[in-house]
CSV table of C-alpha atoms in Angstrom, one decimal:
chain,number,residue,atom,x,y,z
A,220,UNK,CA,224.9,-25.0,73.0
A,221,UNK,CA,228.4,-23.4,73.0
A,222,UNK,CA,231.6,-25.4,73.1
A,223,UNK,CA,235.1,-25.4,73.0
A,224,UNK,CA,237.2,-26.7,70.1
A,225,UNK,CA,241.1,-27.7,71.8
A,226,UNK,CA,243.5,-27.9,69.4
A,227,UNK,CA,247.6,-27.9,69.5
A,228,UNK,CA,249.6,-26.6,66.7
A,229,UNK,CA,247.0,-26.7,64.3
A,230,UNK,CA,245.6,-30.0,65.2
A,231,UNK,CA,242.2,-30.6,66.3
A,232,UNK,CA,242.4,-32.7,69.6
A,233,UNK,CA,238.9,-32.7,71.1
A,234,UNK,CA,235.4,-31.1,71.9
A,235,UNK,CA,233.8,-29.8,74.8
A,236,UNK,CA,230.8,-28.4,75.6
A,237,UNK,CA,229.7,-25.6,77.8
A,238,UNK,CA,226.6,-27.4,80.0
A,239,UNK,CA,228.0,-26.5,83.4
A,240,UNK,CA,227.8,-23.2,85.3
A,241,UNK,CA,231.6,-23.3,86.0
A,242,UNK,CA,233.4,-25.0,83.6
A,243,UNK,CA,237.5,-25.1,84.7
A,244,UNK,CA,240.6,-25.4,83.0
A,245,UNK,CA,244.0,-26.4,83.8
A,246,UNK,CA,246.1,-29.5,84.8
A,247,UNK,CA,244.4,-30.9,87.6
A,248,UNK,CA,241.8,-33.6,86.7
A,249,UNK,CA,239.3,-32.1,89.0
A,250,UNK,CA,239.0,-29.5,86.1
A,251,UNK,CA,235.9,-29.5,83.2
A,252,UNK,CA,238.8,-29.7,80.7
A,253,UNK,CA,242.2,-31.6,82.2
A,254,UNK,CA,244.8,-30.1,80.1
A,255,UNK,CA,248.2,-31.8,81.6
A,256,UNK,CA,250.6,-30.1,80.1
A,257,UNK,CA,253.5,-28.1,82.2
A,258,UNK,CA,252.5,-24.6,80.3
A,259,UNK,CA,249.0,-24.9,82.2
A,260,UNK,CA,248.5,-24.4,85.5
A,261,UNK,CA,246.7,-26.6,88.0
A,262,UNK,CA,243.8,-24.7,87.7
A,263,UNK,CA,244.3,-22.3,84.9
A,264,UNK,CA,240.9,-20.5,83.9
A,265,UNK,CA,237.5,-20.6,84.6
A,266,UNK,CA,234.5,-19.9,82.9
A,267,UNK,CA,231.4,-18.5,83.9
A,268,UNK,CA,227.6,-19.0,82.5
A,269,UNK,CA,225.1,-16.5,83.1
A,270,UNK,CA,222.1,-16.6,80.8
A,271,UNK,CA,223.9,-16.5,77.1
A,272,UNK,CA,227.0,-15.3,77.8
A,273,UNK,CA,230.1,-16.5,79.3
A,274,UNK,CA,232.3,-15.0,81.1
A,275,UNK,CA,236.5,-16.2,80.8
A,276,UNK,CA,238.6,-15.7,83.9
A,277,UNK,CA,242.1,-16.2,84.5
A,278,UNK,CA,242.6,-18.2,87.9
A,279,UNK,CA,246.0,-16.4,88.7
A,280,UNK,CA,247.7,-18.9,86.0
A,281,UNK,CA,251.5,-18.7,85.7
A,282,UNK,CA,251.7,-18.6,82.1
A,283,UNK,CA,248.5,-16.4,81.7
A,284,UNK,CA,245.4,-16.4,79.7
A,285,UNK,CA,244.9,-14.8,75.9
A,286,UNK,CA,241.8,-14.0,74.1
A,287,UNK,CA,242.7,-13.2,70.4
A,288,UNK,CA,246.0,-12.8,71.1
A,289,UNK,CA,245.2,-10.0,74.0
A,290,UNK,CA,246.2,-11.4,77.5
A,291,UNK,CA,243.1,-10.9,79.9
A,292,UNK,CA,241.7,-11.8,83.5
A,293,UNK,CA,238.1,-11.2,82.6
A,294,UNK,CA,236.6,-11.7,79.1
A,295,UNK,CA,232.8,-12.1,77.3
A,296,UNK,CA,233.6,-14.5,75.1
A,297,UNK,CA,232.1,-13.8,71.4
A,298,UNK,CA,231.3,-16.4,68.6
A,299,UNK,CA,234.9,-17.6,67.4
A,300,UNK,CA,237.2,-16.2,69.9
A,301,UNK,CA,240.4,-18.1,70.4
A,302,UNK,CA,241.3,-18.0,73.8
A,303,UNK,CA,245.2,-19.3,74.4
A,304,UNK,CA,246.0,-21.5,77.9
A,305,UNK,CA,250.0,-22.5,77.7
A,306,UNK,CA,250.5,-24.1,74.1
A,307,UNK,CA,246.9,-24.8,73.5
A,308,UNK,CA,244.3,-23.2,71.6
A,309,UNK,CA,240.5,-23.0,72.3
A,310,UNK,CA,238.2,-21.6,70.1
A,311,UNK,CA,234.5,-20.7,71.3
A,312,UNK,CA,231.4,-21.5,69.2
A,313,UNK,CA,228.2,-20.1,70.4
A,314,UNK,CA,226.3,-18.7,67.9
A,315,UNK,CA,224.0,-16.8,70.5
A,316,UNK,CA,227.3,-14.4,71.5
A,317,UNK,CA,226.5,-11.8,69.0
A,318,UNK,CA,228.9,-9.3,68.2
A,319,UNK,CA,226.5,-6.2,69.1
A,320,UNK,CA,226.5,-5.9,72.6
A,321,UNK,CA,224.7,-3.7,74.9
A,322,UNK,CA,226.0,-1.4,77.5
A,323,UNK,CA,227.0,-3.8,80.1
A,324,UNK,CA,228.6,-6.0,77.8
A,325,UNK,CA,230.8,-3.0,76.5
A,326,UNK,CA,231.5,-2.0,80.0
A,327,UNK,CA,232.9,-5.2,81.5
A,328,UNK,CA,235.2,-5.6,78.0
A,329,UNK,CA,237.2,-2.3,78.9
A,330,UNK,CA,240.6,-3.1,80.0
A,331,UNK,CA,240.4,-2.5,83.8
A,332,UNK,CA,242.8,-5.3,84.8
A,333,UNK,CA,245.6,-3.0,82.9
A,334,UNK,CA,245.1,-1.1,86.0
A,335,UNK,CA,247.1,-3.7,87.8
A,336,UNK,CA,249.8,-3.8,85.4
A,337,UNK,CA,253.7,-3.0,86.0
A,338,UNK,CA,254.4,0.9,86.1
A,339,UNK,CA,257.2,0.2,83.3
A,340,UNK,CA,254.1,0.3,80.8
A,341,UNK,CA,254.6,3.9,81.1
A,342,UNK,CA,251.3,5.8,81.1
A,343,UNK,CA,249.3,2.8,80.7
A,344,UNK,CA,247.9,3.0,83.9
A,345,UNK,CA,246.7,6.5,83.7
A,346,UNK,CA,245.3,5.9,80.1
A,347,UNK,CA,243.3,3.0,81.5
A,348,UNK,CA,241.5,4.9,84.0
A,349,UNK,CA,240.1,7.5,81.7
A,350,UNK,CA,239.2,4.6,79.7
A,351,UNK,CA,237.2,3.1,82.5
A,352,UNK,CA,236.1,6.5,83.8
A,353,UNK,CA,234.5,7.3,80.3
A,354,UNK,CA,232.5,3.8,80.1
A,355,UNK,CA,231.5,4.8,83.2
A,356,UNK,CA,229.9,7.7,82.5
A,357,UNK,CA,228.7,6.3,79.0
A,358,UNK,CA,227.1,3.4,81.0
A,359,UNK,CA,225.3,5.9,83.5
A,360,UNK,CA,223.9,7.6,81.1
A,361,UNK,CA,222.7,5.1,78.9
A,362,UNK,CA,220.9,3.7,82.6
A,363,UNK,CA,219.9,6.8,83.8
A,364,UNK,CA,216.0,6.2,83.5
A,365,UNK,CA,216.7,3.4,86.1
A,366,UNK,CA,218.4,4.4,89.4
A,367,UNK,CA,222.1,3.2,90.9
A,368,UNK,CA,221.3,0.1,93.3
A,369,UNK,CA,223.4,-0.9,95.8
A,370,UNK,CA,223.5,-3.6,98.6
A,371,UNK,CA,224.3,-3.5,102.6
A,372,UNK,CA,226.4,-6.3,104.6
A,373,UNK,CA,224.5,-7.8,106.7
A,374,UNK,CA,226.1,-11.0,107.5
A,375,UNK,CA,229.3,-12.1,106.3
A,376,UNK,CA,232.2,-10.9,104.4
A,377,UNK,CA,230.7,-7.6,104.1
A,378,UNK,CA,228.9,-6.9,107.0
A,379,UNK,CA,228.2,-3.0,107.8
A,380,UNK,CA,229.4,-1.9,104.8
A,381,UNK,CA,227.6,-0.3,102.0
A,382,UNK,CA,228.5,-1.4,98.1
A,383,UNK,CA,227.1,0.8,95.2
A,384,UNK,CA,226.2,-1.3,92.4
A,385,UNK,CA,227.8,0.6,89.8
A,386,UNK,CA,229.3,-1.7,87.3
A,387,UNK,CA,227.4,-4.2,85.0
A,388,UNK,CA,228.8,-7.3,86.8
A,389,UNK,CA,229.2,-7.6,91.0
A,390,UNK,CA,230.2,-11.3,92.0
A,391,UNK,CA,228.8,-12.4,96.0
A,392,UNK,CA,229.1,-15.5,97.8
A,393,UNK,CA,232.2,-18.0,98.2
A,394,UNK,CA,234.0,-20.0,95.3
A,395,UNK,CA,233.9,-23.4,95.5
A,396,UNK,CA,230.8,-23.4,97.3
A,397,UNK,CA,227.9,-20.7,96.4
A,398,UNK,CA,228.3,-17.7,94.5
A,399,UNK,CA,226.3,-15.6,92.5
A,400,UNK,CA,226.3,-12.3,90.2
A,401,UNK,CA,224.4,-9.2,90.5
A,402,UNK,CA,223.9,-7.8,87.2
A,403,UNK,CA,223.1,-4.3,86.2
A,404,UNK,CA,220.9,-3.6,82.8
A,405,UNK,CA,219.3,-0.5,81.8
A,406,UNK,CA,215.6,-1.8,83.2
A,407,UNK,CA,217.5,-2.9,86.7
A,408,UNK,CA,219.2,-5.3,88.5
A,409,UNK,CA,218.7,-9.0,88.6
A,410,UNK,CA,220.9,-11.6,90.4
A,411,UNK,CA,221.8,-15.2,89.0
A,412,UNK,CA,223.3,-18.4,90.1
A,413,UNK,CA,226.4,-19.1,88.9
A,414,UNK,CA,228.1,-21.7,91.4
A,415,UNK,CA,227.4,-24.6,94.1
A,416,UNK,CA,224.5,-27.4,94.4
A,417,UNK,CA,222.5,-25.0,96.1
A,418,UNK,CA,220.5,-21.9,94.6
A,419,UNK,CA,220.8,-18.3,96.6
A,420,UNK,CA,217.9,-17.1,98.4
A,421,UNK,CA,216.2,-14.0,98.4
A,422,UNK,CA,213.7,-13.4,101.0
A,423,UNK,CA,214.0,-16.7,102.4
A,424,UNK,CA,213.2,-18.4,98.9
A,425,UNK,CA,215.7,-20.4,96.7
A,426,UNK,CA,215.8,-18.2,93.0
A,427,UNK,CA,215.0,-20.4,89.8
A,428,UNK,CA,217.7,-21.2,87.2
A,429,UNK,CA,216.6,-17.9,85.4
A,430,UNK,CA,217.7,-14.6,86.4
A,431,UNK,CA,215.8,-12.8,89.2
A,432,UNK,CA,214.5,-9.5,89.2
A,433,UNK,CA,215.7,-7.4,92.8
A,434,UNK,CA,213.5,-5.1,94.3
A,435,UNK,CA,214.1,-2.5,97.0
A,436,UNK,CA,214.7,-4.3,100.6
A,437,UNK,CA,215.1,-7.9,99.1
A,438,UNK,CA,217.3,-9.8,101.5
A,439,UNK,CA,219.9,-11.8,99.5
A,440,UNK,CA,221.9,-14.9,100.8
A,441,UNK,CA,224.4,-16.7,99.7
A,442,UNK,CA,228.0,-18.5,100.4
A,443,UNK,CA,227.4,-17.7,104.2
A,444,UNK,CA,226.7,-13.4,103.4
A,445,UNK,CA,223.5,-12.0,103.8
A,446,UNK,CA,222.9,-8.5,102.0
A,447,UNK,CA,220.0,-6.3,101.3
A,448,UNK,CA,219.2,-5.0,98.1
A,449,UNK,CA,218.5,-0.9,97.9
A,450,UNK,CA,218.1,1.6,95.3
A,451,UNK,CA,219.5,5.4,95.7
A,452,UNK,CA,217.2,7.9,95.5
């Protein structure tokens, strides 16, 4: 099972282990992990379990969140990454996070949050969308034997509009109280819970706690949207 080592300065302070789907950080006691310290926010980072992997997001913090020294908003954590929160110092243990990844890993580790960063980075910006652009295209055709999915709004958020399912990762529902993530692989697509007590539902029946596998027309719900699942032809 993976866990968290916290330490400050050097010193070990405490373990934690990775057993829920969400697991949150920051200053609030709500949170997985309370860190009360005024260099953490009140809700600081989040992170994410689907299947092996999990999935590091910064909440907005003030102070921001570093992986290896590398501020990020979304990370894959691998086996002995230390992930920085204010003056604090998690590293991650999961012996399952291999460094090899496959094309969807490598896809949602390029830097596309440096696309929101300040134009006084220079060309940064411009550099980062060829970046994306490229594992784009390297993704698409590593998945070309499979064909681009995509889901329409039904009900909800996204109702009457048409999403292409493009990148490895697409999050639905409403945090707090349902979501899920649709996840593209080279042998197709395959949704999995990630938050709330209750399980999405596709075609009227709650999915199991492994990942399901979507089929044309499938009728997804979850955190009040309802979508259906297509493939392009």
């Amino acid at each position: 099972m993976a866990k968290l080592v916290l330490s400050l300065d050097g010193d070990v302070l405490g373990y934690h282990f990775l057993e829920q789907g969400r697991f949150g950080i920051g200053r609030k006691p709500h949170n997985e992990m309370q860190i009360d310290d005024s260099s953490v926010s009140k809700e600081h980072a989040a992170i994410l379990t689907i299947g092996n992997d999990q999935i590091l997001e910064d909440l907005g913090s003030t102070n921001g969140t570093l992986v290896n020294g590398t501020v990020i908003r979304k990370h894959i954590l691998q086996n002995n990454d230390v992930i920085e929160i204010g003056r604090y110092q998690l590293r991650y243990i999961n012996q399952k996070a291999q460094a090899g990844m496959d094309f969807d890993r490598t896809m949602m580790m390029m830097p596309m949050p440096n696309l929101r960063r300040s134009k006084s980075h220079g060309d940064s910006e411009t550099q980062s969308a060829e970046q994306v652009d490229t594992a784009v295209s390297v993704a698409r055709a590593a998945n070309a034997s499979f064909p681009l999915g995509g889901v329409k709004g039904l009900e909800g958020t996204h109702a009457g509009q048409t999403l292409e399912l493009s990148r490895p990762l697409a999050t639905f529902g409403k945090s707090g109280v349902q979501v899920a993530v649709i996840n593209r692989r080279p042998h197709g697509y395959t949704i999995t819970h990630v938050e709330g007590k209750k399980r999405p539902l596709v075609n009227m029946r709650s999915i199991n706690e492994e990942s399901y596998a979507l089929q044309e027309g499938d009728e997804i719900e979850v955190g009040g949207e309802r979508l259906e699942f297509f493939l392009k032809k």
